[in-house]
Coordinates of C-alpha atoms in Angstrom, one line a residue:
X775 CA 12.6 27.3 14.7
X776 CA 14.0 24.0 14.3
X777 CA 13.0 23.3 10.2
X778 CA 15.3 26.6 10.3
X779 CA 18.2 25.8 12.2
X780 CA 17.9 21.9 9.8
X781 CA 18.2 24.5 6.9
X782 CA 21.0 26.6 8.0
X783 CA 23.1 23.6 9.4
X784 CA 22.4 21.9 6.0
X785 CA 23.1 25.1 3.8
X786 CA 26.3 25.4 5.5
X787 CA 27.5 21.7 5.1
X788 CA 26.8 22.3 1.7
X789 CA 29.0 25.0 0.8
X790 CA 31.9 23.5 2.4
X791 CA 30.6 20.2 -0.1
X792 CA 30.8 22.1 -3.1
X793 CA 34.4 23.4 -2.2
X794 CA 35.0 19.9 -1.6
X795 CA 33.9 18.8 -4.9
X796 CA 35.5 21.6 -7.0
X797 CA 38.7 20.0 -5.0
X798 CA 38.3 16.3 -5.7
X799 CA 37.2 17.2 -9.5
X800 CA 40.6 19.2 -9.8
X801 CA 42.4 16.6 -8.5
X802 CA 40.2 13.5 -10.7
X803 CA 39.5 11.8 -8.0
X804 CA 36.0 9.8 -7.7
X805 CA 34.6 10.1 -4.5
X806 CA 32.2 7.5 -3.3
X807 CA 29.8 7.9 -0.2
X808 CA 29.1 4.3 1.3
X809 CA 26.6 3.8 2.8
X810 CA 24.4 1.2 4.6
X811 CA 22.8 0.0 8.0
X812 CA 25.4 -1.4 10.6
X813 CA 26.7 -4.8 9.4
X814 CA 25.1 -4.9 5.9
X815 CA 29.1 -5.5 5.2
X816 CA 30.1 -2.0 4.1
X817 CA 33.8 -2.4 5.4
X818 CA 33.8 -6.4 4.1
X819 CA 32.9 -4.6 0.7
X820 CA 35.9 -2.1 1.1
X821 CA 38.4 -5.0 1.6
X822 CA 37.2 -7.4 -1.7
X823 CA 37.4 -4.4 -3.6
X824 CA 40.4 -2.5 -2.7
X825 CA 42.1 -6.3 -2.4
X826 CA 41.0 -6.7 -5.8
X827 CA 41.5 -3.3 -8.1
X828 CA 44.7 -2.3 -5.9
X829 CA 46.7 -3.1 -9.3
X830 CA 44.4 -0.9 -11.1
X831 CA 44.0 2.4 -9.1
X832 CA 45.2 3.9 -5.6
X833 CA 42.2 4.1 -3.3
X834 CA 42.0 5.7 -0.1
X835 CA 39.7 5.6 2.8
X836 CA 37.8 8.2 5.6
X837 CA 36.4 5.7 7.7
X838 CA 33.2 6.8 10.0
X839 CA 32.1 4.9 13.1
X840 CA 30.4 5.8 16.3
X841 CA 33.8 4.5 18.2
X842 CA 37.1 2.5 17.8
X843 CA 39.0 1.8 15.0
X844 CA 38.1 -1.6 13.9
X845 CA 37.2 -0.9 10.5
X846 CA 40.3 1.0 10.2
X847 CA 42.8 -1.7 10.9
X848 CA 40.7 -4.0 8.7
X849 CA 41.2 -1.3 6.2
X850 CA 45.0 -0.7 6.2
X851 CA 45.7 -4.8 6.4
X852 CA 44.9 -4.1 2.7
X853 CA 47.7 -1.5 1.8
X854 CA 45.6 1.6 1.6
X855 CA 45.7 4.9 2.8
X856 CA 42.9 5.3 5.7
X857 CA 41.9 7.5 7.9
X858 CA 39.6 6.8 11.0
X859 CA 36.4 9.6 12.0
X860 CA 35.2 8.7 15.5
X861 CA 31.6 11.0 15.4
X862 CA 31.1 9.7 19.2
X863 CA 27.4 9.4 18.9
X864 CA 26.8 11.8 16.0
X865 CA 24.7 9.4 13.3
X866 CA 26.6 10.6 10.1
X867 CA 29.8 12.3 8.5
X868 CA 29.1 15.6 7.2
X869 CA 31.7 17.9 5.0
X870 CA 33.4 19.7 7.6
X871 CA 34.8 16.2 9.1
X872 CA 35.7 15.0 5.7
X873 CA 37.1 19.2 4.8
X874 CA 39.8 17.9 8.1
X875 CA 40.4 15.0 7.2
X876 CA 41.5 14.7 3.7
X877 CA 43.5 17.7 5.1
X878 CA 45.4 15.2 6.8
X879 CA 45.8 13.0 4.5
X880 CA 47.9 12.9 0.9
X881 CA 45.4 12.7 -1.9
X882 CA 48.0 14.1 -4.4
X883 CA 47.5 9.9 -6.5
X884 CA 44.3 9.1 -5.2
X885 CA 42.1 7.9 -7.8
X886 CA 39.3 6.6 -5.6
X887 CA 38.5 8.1 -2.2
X888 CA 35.8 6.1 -0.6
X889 CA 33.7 7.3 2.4
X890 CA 32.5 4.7 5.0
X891 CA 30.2 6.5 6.8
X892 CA 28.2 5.9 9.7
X893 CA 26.2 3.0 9.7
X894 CA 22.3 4.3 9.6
X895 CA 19.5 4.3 7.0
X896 CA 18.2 7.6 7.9
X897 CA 21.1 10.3 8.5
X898 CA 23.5 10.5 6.0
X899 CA 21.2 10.3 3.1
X900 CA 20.8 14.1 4.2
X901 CA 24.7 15.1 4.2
X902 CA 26.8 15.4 1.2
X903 CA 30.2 14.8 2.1
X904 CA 31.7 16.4 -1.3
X905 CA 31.0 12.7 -3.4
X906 CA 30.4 12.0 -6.8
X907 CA 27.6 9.2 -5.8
X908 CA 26.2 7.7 -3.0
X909 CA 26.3 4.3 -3.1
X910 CA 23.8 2.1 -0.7
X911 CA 24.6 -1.1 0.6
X912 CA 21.3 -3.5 1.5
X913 CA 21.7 -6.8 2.9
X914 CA 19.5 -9.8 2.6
X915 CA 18.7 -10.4 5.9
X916 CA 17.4 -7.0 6.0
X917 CA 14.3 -7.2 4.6
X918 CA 13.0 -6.1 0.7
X919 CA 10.8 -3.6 2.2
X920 CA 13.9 -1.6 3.1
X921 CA 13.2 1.4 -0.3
X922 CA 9.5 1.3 0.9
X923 CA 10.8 2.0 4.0
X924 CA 14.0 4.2 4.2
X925 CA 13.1 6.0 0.9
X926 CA 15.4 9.2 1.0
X927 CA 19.0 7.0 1.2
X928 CA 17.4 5.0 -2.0
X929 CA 16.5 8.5 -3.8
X930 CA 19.6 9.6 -3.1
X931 CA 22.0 7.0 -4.1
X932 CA 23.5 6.7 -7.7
X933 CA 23.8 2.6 -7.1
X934 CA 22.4 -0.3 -4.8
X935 CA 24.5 -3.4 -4.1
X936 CA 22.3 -5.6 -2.3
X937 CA 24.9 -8.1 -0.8
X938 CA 25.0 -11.1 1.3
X939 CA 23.3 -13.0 -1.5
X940 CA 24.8 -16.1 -0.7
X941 CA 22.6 -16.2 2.5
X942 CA 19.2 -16.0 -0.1
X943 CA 18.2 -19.8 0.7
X944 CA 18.2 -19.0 4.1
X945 CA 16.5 -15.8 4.0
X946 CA 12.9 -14.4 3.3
X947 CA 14.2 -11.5 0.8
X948 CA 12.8 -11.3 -2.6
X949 CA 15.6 -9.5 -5.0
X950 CA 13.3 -8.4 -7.7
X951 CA 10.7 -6.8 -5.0
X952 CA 13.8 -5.2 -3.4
X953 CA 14.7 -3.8 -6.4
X954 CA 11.3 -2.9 -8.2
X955 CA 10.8 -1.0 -4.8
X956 CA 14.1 1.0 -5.1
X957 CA 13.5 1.7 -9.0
X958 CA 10.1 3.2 -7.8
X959 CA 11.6 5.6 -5.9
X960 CA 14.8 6.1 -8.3
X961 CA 14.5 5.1 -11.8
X962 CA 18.1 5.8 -12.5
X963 CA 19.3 4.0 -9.9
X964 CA 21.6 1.0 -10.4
X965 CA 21.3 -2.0 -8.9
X966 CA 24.3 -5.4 -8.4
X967 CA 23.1 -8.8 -6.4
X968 CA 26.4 -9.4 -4.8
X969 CA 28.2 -11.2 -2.0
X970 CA 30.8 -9.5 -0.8
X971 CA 32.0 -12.9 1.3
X972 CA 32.1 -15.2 -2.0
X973 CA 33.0 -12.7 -4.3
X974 CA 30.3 -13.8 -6.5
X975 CA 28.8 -11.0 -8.8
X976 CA 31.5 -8.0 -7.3
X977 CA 33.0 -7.8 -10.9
X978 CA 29.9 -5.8 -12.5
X979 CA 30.5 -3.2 -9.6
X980 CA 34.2 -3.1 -10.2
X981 CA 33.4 -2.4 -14.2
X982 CA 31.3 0.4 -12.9
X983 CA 33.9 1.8 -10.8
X984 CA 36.6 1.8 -13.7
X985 CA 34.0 3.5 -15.8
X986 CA 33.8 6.0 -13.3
X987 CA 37.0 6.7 -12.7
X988 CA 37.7 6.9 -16.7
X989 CA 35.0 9.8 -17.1
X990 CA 36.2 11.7 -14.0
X991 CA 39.6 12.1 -15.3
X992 CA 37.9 12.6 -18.7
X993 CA 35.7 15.4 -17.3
X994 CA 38.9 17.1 -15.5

């Protein structure tokens, strides 16, 4: 009974996905599905890189948290468009919260919508929100056994950016075991050593974004 209630509850999230992305691809926008643990620096991410391509491309935001809006107001200190998902316990966005809320929001120049969602390993590997990719976010001071361990969210995910690298020296994290460990479980899967606190190594991910962004409006 409750693998199929899992399937029905899954099914529908992803019909009202697939509307989602007929939408978004109508409208060229590149969606991105961010995801991480809580404090692998997701939002700290957000704010380097909409701080730093906000000459480039309009970018909005769906922020998901358990509660308040801290993330939020971090977000709009940086000129973009945000809007804040409180789940209240729930452990992941799924389409119907992100069907409302770009509902409420104006999308019409949008080139990049991200989605911050919940911070967990586990959940929202499971939903899609309507995204192009699903990027993952893995800290340093998480651990390299993180793929071995979580290996769904790594399967999933279209890119890893394994951040906080300035902290290596201090850390017991071994970047090419991380990664040899996440290309085992995703060959495709690419994979930028950044800090999102220096800045050091963001501008690969950034050149991957604007590629991105080129083929969806090519692919319109």
């Amino acid at each position: 009974m409750q693998i199929k209630v899992l399937r029905n509850i899954l099914e529908a999230n992803d019909r009202i996905s697939n509307q989602l992305r007929e939408m978004f691809r109508q409208k060229a926008i590149l969606v991105i599905n961010l995801m991480s643990s809580p404090g692998a620096g997701k939002t700290s991410l957000l704010e380097k890189t909409l701080d730093q391509l906000r000459d480039e491309f309009s970018m909005s935001v769906i922020e998901g948290d358990l509660q308040t809006s801290n993330d939020a107001e971090r977000i709009a200190a940086t000129g973009a468009q945000v809007l804040q998902i409180n789940t209240g316990g729930g452990c992941h966005l799924d389409s119907s919260m992100i069907q409302e809320a770009a509902g409420k929001m104006d999308l019409e120049q949008t080139d990049i919508l991200f989605v911050e969602n919940v911070g967990n390993l586990v959940c929202p590997a499971e939903f899609s929100v309507g995204e192009d990719y699903k990027v993952t976010i893995l800290s340093v001071v998480e651990g390299d056994d993180k793929p071995e361990k979580y290996p769904l969210i790594f399967a999933e995910s279209r890119v890893l950016l394994l951040n906080k690298t300035d902290l290596l020296p201090y850390v017991d994290f071994d970047l090419d075991k991380a990664s040899g460990f996440a290309r085992s479980i995703n060959k495709n899967i690419e994979i930028f050593p950044l800090s999102a606190r220096t800045g050091d190594g963001l501008e690969p991910w950034h050149d991957w974004l604007r590629k991105e962004v080129h083929r969806k409006k090519q692919d319109r």
